[in-house]
Amino acid sequence: MKKRFVSILLTCALFSSLLSGCGENDLSKYPNGKLYVYNWGEYIDEDVISEFEEEYGINVIYDMFETNEIMFAKLAQDNSAYDVVCPSDYMIQKLIENDMLKELDFSNIPNAKNIGDQYFEQSRDFDPENKYSVPYCWGTVGILYNKTMVDDPVDSWDILWNDKYNGQILMQDSVRDAMMVALLKNGYSLNTTNPDEIAVATADLVAQKPLVQAYVVDQVRDKMIGGEAALGVIYSGEAIYTARENPDLVYVVPKEGTNVWIDSWVITKDSKNSENAEKWIDFMCRGDIALKNFEYITYSTPNTVAQENIEDEAIKNSEVAFPDLSKISTESYKYLGYDADRLYNDAWMEVKSADY
């Protein structure tokens, strides 16, 4: 859910250059039309886009978003602006409930058979009949810490309130992810709609704020690699990448539990190129393509063919990449409705506006 955004401007510039160089309207190169894709930053191997264009003769216009909320606002403004999008679980539920998605024709997506049954089963939490979405990546949220800078046990969300690490803590600049940490710390559900529980979590986040170095989205990765912070809330896919770059970094899922998330491909209700969108989803479900994406973005793939063909045994058997969820207390985000959205957003505004 979440994703490396630091080089997004460079990546956008690259795609713009590619498009202007080959001609977006060059019918000889792209006889089968266009496809407008909206995805997280750095959430695909760029070569995969070129391979798709070459194989299908379809011109891909590729844009990126930083949060689910930004993506939803864009689609709410113009549902036809993009054909295929990659939201997270609870946002897919919200899109379905707002009649903003098109039902998929799985006869045109035969490679969906490569997605493990357990991921489609988990998807039923937000797409009850598996009609609208195909899983792309999944993972957990946890604490990344630098073992040379932290000398306390890291097994609880509580450590993010430890005064010893004042100015050395990174929190996610995301209402659901930040609130999740405080809610689980207090033993509450990350999907609670109880105003009293939300108030307790809000007060905890306000109390924690003086200790926080920064509220960031994907910059946790680079700050932790560079030794700029001791502890950070991070997504498991990022943790795999950071361990490659800095062996002092360790990822932990706290004992109170975590969010297990799925990001999935969906097609917008007013898509102008829905057939091309189905071709894209089918292409992404190919074993070789899913493996290529996994090796680039390091987020766990639900594609069983890709999983079987991972050559690095340490990654293939990694408890970070492919954890045994029966050993972890987990819950998935759900869309909680307008009133709860307002409660959470008001709470987050209170945290962000607290003055110290």
Short mmCIF file of C-alpha atoms in Angstrom, two decimals:
data_model
loop_
_atom_site.label_atom_id
_atom_site.label_comp_id
_atom_site.label_asym_id
_atom_site.label_seq_id
_atom_site.Cartn_x
_atom_site.Cartn_y
_atom_site.Cartn_z
CA MET A 1 0.00 0.00 0.00
CA LYS A 2 2.67 2.03 -0.02
CA LYS A 3 5.25 2.87 -1.63
CA ARG A 4 8.44 4.43 -2.65
CA PHE A 5 7.72 7.97 -3.81
CA VAL A 6 11.07 9.70 -3.46
CA SER A 7 11.99 9.51 -7.15
CA ILE A 8 8.50 10.01 -8.47
CA LEU A 9 9.32 13.32 -10.15
CA LEU A 10 12.25 11.72 -11.93
CA THR A 11 10.08 8.79 -12.95
CA CYS A 12 7.33 11.10 -14.22
CA ALA A 13 9.91 13.00 -16.22
CA LEU A 14 11.15 9.73 -17.71
CA PHE A 15 7.68 8.68 -18.82
CA SER A 16 6.96 12.13 -20.23
CA SER A 17 10.18 11.93 -22.20
CA LEU A 18 9.35 8.50 -23.51
CA LEU A 19 5.88 9.54 -24.57
CA SER A 20 7.00 12.71 -26.28
CA GLY A 21 9.78 10.84 -28.05
CA CYS A 22 7.60 8.14 -29.56
CA GLY A 23 4.44 10.14 -30.10
CA GLU A 24 1.38 9.41 -28.00
CA ASN A 25 -0.80 9.34 -31.09
CA ASP A 26 1.50 7.27 -33.29
CA LEU A 27 -1.06 4.79 -34.67
CA SER A 28 1.58 2.74 -36.44
CA LYS A 29 3.22 1.92 -33.12
CA TYR A 30 0.06 1.85 -31.03
CA PRO A 31 -2.71 0.56 -33.32
CA ASN A 32 -4.80 -0.71 -30.40
CA GLY A 33 -5.41 2.56 -28.62
CA LYS A 34 -4.52 3.85 -25.18
CA LEU A 35 -4.64 2.84 -21.55
CA TYR A 36 -4.63 5.28 -18.64
CA VAL A 37 -3.05 3.69 -15.55
CA TYR A 38 -3.05 5.16 -12.03
CA ASN A 39 -0.71 3.45 -9.57
CA TRP A 40 1.43 4.07 -6.49
CA GLY A 41 4.86 5.62 -6.98
CA GLU A 42 7.63 3.16 -7.91
CA TYR A 43 5.21 0.26 -7.75
CA ILE A 44 6.13 -1.39 -11.03
CA ASP A 45 9.23 -2.29 -13.01
CA GLU A 46 9.31 0.36 -15.75
CA ASP A 47 10.40 -2.24 -18.32
CA VAL A 48 7.10 -4.06 -17.77
CA ILE A 49 5.22 -1.04 -19.14
CA SER A 50 7.35 -1.03 -22.28
CA GLU A 51 6.87 -4.79 -22.69
CA PHE A 52 3.10 -4.39 -22.44
CA GLU A 53 3.08 -1.58 -25.01
CA GLU A 54 5.19 -3.58 -27.43
CA GLU A 55 3.24 -6.81 -27.02
CA TYR A 56 -0.25 -5.30 -27.27
CA GLY A 57 0.30 -2.19 -29.35
CA ILE A 58 -1.36 -0.11 -26.64
CA ASN A 59 -0.04 3.28 -25.54
CA VAL A 60 0.18 3.43 -21.72
CA ILE A 61 -0.28 6.83 -20.10
CA TYR A 62 0.97 6.22 -16.56
CA ASP A 63 0.33 8.47 -13.53
CA MET A 64 1.15 7.96 -9.86
CA PHE A 65 -0.48 8.82 -6.53
CA GLU A 66 0.86 8.98 -2.99
CA THR A 67 -2.17 8.02 -0.89
CA ASN A 68 -5.49 6.24 -1.33
CA GLU A 69 -7.29 9.42 -0.38
CA ILE A 70 -5.61 11.43 -3.15
CA MET A 71 -6.52 8.71 -5.63
CA PHE A 72 -10.16 8.62 -4.51
CA ALA A 73 -10.53 12.39 -4.78
CA LYS A 74 -9.20 12.29 -8.34
CA LEU A 75 -11.62 9.54 -9.38
CA ALA A 76 -14.53 11.22 -7.62
CA GLN A 77 -13.83 14.32 -9.67
CA ASP A 78 -13.59 12.41 -12.98
CA ASN A 79 -14.19 8.66 -12.91
CA SER A 80 -13.21 8.37 -16.57
CA ALA A 81 -9.77 9.96 -16.10
CA TYR A 82 -8.16 6.53 -15.66
CA ASP A 83 -8.97 3.05 -16.88
CA VAL A 84 -7.13 0.83 -14.43
CA VAL A 85 -6.17 1.75 -10.87
CA CYS A 86 -4.41 0.01 -7.95
CA PRO A 87 -6.11 1.00 -4.65
CA SER A 88 -5.82 -0.70 -1.28
CA ASP A 89 -8.42 -2.94 0.32
CA TYR A 90 -10.57 -0.45 2.27
CA MET A 91 -10.49 2.04 -0.59
CA ILE A 92 -11.68 -0.61 -3.02
CA GLN A 93 -14.63 -1.19 -0.70
CA LYS A 94 -15.35 2.55 -0.71
CA LEU A 95 -15.13 2.68 -4.52
CA ILE A 96 -17.53 -0.27 -4.81
CA GLU A 97 -20.02 1.28 -2.39
CA ASN A 98 -19.90 4.52 -4.37
CA ASP A 99 -20.56 2.65 -7.66
CA MET A 100 -17.24 3.78 -9.15
CA LEU A 101 -15.91 0.42 -10.40
CA LYS A 102 -16.74 -1.88 -13.29
CA GLU A 103 -17.28 -5.60 -12.79
CA LEU A 104 -14.43 -7.62 -14.29
CA ASP A 105 -14.91 -10.16 -17.05
CA PHE A 106 -12.59 -12.90 -15.82
CA SER A 107 -12.88 -14.75 -19.13
CA ASN A 108 -10.61 -11.97 -20.41
CA ILE A 109 -8.22 -12.37 -17.46
CA PRO A 110 -7.23 -16.06 -17.63
CA ASN A 111 -3.93 -15.48 -15.82
CA ALA A 112 -5.89 -14.60 -12.69
CA LYS A 113 -5.62 -18.34 -12.01
CA ASN A 114 -2.03 -17.64 -10.94
CA ILE A 115 -3.22 -15.65 -7.91
CA GLY A 116 -3.35 -17.83 -4.80
CA ASP A 117 -6.81 -18.72 -3.53
CA GLN A 118 -6.02 -17.34 -0.07
CA TYR A 119 -5.56 -13.84 -1.51
CA PHE A 120 -8.90 -13.90 -3.27
CA GLU A 121 -10.39 -15.21 -0.03
CA GLN A 122 -8.89 -12.31 1.92
CA SER A 123 -10.19 -9.93 -0.75
CA ARG A 124 -13.74 -10.94 0.15
CA ASP A 125 -13.40 -8.62 3.17
CA PHE A 126 -13.65 -5.66 0.79
CA ASP A 127 -14.87 -7.24 -2.48
CA PRO A 128 -17.35 -9.85 -1.16
CA GLU A 129 -17.97 -11.66 -4.45
CA ASN A 130 -14.53 -11.06 -5.99
CA LYS A 131 -16.19 -9.21 -8.86
CA TYR A 132 -14.17 -6.03 -9.02
CA SER A 133 -10.54 -6.63 -8.08
CA VAL A 134 -7.48 -8.81 -8.72
CA PRO A 135 -4.72 -8.82 -6.05
CA TYR A 136 -1.40 -7.27 -7.08
CA CYS A 137 0.69 -6.96 -3.89
CA TRP A 138 0.20 -7.56 -0.18
CA GLY A 139 2.04 -7.19 3.09
CA THR A 140 2.07 -6.07 6.70
CA VAL A 141 2.91 -2.89 8.60
CA GLY A 142 5.51 -2.94 11.35
CA ILE A 143 8.45 -1.24 13.01
CA LEU A 144 11.82 -0.92 11.31
CA TYR A 145 14.65 -0.24 13.76
CA ASN A 146 18.40 0.24 13.61
CA LYS A 147 19.99 -2.28 15.96
CA THR A 148 23.02 -0.02 16.47
CA MET A 149 20.77 2.80 17.72
CA VAL A 150 18.13 0.89 19.70
CA ASP A 151 19.08 -1.12 22.80
CA ASP A 152 15.57 -1.91 24.06
CA PRO A 153 13.45 -4.89 23.00
CA VAL A 154 11.37 -3.98 19.95
CA ASP A 155 8.26 -6.12 20.29
CA SER A 156 5.51 -3.58 20.99
CA TRP A 157 4.11 -0.41 19.45
CA ASP A 158 4.81 1.12 22.90
CA ILE A 159 8.44 1.74 22.00
CA LEU A 160 7.34 4.53 19.69
CA TRP A 161 6.42 6.46 22.86
CA ASN A 162 9.80 5.92 24.56
CA ASP A 163 11.40 9.28 25.51
CA LYS A 164 14.86 7.77 24.96
CA TYR A 165 14.27 7.99 21.21
CA ASN A 166 13.14 11.61 21.16
CA GLY A 167 13.61 12.97 17.65
CA GLN A 168 14.52 9.54 16.31
CA ILE A 169 11.02 8.23 15.48
CA LEU A 170 9.35 8.28 12.06
CA MET A 171 5.58 7.96 11.78
CA GLN A 172 3.46 7.45 8.69
CA ASP A 173 1.77 10.60 7.41
CA SER A 174 -1.43 8.64 6.86
CA VAL A 175 -4.59 8.82 8.93
CA ARG A 176 -5.35 5.09 8.93
CA ASP A 177 -1.75 3.93 9.46
CA ALA A 178 -0.99 6.43 12.23
CA MET A 179 -4.29 5.77 14.01
CA MET A 180 -3.72 2.02 13.64
CA VAL A 181 -0.52 2.23 15.68
CA ALA A 182 -2.22 4.05 18.56
CA LEU A 183 -5.38 1.94 18.43
CA LEU A 184 -3.51 -1.37 18.53
CA LYS A 185 -1.22 -0.05 21.27
CA ASN A 186 -4.35 0.36 23.39
CA GLY A 187 -5.81 -3.01 22.46
CA TYR A 188 -8.52 -1.62 20.15
CA SER A 189 -9.51 -2.75 16.68
CA LEU A 190 -7.91 -0.81 13.85
CA ASN A 191 -11.43 -0.60 12.41
CA THR A 192 -13.10 0.77 15.53
CA THR A 193 -15.85 3.33 15.12
CA ASN A 194 -16.14 3.93 18.87
CA PRO A 195 -15.59 7.68 19.46
CA ASP A 196 -14.13 7.05 22.93
CA GLU A 197 -11.50 4.64 21.57
CA ILE A 198 -10.64 7.00 18.74
CA ALA A 199 -10.27 9.80 21.31
CA VAL A 200 -7.84 7.72 23.39
CA ALA A 201 -5.74 6.95 20.30
CA THR A 202 -5.79 10.62 19.29
CA ALA A 203 -4.59 11.72 22.73
CA ASP A 204 -1.75 9.20 22.53
CA LEU A 205 -0.64 10.49 19.13
CA VAL A 206 -0.75 14.08 20.38
CA ALA A 207 1.35 13.07 23.40
CA GLN A 208 3.80 11.26 21.11
CA LYS A 209 4.22 14.16 18.70
CA PRO A 210 7.17 15.85 20.50
CA LEU A 211 9.17 12.63 20.05
CA VAL A 212 8.49 12.34 16.31
CA GLN A 213 11.20 13.46 13.95
CA ALA A 214 8.84 13.54 10.97
CA TYR A 215 5.52 12.32 9.61
CA VAL A 216 6.40 10.88 6.21
CA VAL A 217 4.99 8.49 3.65
CA ASP A 218 7.70 6.66 1.76
CA GLN A 219 10.70 8.66 2.95
CA VAL A 220 10.95 6.26 5.92
CA ARG A 221 12.94 3.98 3.65
CA ASP A 222 15.72 6.42 2.81
CA LYS A 223 15.91 8.03 6.24
CA MET A 224 16.34 4.63 7.88
CA ILE A 225 18.90 3.45 5.34
CA GLY A 226 20.89 6.65 5.93
CA GLY A 227 20.84 6.28 9.72
CA GLU A 228 18.80 9.46 10.16
CA ALA A 229 16.36 7.83 12.58
CA ALA A 230 16.32 4.91 15.00
CA LEU A 231 12.74 3.67 14.55
CA GLY A 232 10.11 4.00 11.86
CA VAL A 233 6.69 2.67 10.96
CA ILE A 234 7.07 0.99 7.59
CA TYR A 235 5.48 -1.44 5.13
CA SER A 236 6.99 -4.89 4.86
CA GLY A 237 7.93 -4.49 1.20
CA GLU A 238 10.02 -1.45 2.05
CA ALA A 239 11.62 -3.38 4.90
CA ILE A 240 12.89 -6.03 2.47
CA TYR A 241 14.52 -3.32 0.39
CA THR A 242 16.06 -1.51 3.36
CA ALA A 243 17.65 -4.71 4.71
CA ARG A 244 19.49 -5.08 1.39
CA GLU A 245 20.84 -1.55 1.68
CA ASN A 246 21.64 -1.46 5.41
CA PRO A 247 22.17 -4.75 7.31
CA ASP A 248 21.70 -2.96 10.66
CA LEU A 249 17.97 -2.57 9.96
CA VAL A 250 15.50 -5.07 11.39
CA TYR A 251 11.74 -5.36 10.75
CA VAL A 252 9.32 -6.44 13.49
CA VAL A 253 5.56 -6.94 13.64
CA PRO A 254 4.59 -5.88 17.19
CA LYS A 255 2.88 -8.34 19.51
CA GLU A 256 -0.33 -6.27 19.58
CA GLY A 257 -0.80 -7.09 15.88
CA THR A 258 -0.88 -5.25 12.60
CA ASN A 259 -2.73 -4.50 9.41
CA VAL A 260 -2.48 -7.05 6.61
CA TRP A 261 -3.21 -5.19 3.40
CA ILE A 262 -3.83 -6.04 -0.24
CA ASP A 263 -3.46 -3.68 -3.18
CA SER A 264 -5.46 -4.80 -6.21
CA TRP A 265 -6.11 -3.83 -9.81
CA VAL A 266 -9.57 -2.46 -10.56
CA ILE A 267 -11.26 -0.88 -13.59
CA THR A 268 -13.16 2.38 -13.25
CA LYS A 269 -16.89 2.40 -13.94
CA ASP A 270 -16.51 5.02 -16.69
CA SER A 271 -13.34 3.62 -18.22
CA LYS A 272 -13.01 4.49 -21.90
CA ASN A 273 -10.60 1.62 -22.54
CA SER A 274 -11.89 -1.23 -20.38
CA GLU A 275 -10.86 -3.99 -22.81
CA ASN A 276 -7.31 -2.70 -22.73
CA ALA A 277 -7.56 -2.51 -18.94
CA GLU A 278 -8.43 -6.21 -18.79
CA LYS A 279 -5.44 -6.96 -21.01
CA TRP A 280 -3.27 -5.02 -18.56
CA ILE A 281 -4.55 -6.93 -15.53
CA ASP A 282 -4.08 -10.25 -17.30
CA PHE A 283 -0.54 -9.24 -18.25
CA MET A 284 0.24 -8.31 -14.64
CA CYS A 285 -0.98 -11.75 -13.55
CA ARG A 286 1.50 -13.57 -15.79
CA GLY A 287 4.04 -15.45 -13.67
CA ASP A 288 7.10 -13.97 -15.37
CA ILE A 289 5.76 -10.43 -15.18
CA ALA A 290 4.72 -10.78 -11.52
CA LEU A 291 8.20 -12.09 -10.69
CA LYS A 292 9.85 -9.21 -12.50
CA ASN A 293 7.74 -6.72 -10.57
CA PHE A 294 8.43 -8.46 -7.26
CA GLU A 295 12.18 -8.38 -7.82
CA TYR A 296 11.98 -4.65 -8.56
CA ILE A 297 9.52 -3.34 -5.96
CA THR A 298 10.14 -6.01 -3.23
CA TYR A 299 6.48 -6.04 -2.16
CA SER A 300 5.08 -9.52 -1.56
CA THR A 301 3.42 -11.03 -4.61
CA PRO A 302 0.22 -13.08 -4.38
CA ASN A 303 1.18 -14.78 -7.67
CA THR A 304 1.96 -18.43 -6.91
CA VAL A 305 3.91 -18.95 -10.16
CA ALA A 306 6.12 -15.99 -9.32
CA GLN A 307 6.59 -17.21 -5.74
CA GLU A 308 7.71 -20.64 -6.95
CA ASN A 309 10.29 -19.12 -9.28
CA ILE A 310 12.02 -16.77 -6.80
CA GLU A 311 15.69 -17.78 -7.03
CA ASP A 312 16.90 -16.13 -3.83
CA GLU A 313 16.08 -18.75 -1.17
CA ALA A 314 16.48 -16.23 1.65
CA ILE A 315 13.76 -14.05 0.12
CA LYS A 316 11.63 -17.02 -0.91
CA ASN A 317 11.56 -18.22 2.71
CA SER A 318 11.54 -14.76 4.31
CA GLU A 319 9.13 -14.22 7.19
CA VAL A 320 9.04 -10.55 6.18
CA ALA A 321 8.11 -11.19 2.55
CA PHE A 322 5.88 -14.21 3.15
CA PRO A 323 4.98 -14.39 6.86
CA ASP A 324 2.99 -17.16 8.46
CA LEU A 325 -0.10 -15.13 9.26
CA SER A 326 -1.30 -17.80 11.68
CA LYS A 327 1.49 -16.64 14.01
CA ILE A 328 0.57 -12.94 13.86
CA SER A 329 -2.46 -11.08 15.19
CA THR A 330 -3.78 -9.43 12.05
CA GLU A 331 -6.71 -7.39 10.83
CA SER A 332 -7.40 -5.70 7.49
CA TYR A 333 -8.62 -2.16 7.03
CA LYS A 334 -12.26 -1.75 6.12
CA TYR A 335 -14.09 1.26 4.79
CA LEU A 336 -16.00 2.46 7.83
CA GLY A 337 -18.47 4.87 6.25
CA TYR A 338 -18.85 8.63 6.07
CA ASP A 339 -19.37 9.29 9.79
CA ALA A 340 -16.34 7.23 10.81
CA ASP A 341 -14.27 8.84 8.07
CA ARG A 342 -15.08 12.20 9.59
CA LEU A 343 -14.14 10.99 13.07
CA TYR A 344 -10.77 9.71 11.86
CA ASN A 345 -10.04 12.78 9.73
CA ASP A 346 -10.93 15.15 12.59
CA ALA A 347 -8.70 13.13 14.91
CA TRP A 348 -5.80 13.27 12.47
CA MET A 349 -6.22 17.02 12.01
CA GLU A 350 -6.03 17.40 15.79
CA VAL A 351 -2.75 15.48 15.86
CA LYS A 352 -1.20 17.33 12.94
CA SER A 353 -2.23 20.73 14.26
CA ALA A 354 -1.01 20.13 17.83
CA ASP A 355 1.63 22.76 18.58
CA TYR A 356 4.84 22.03 20.47
#
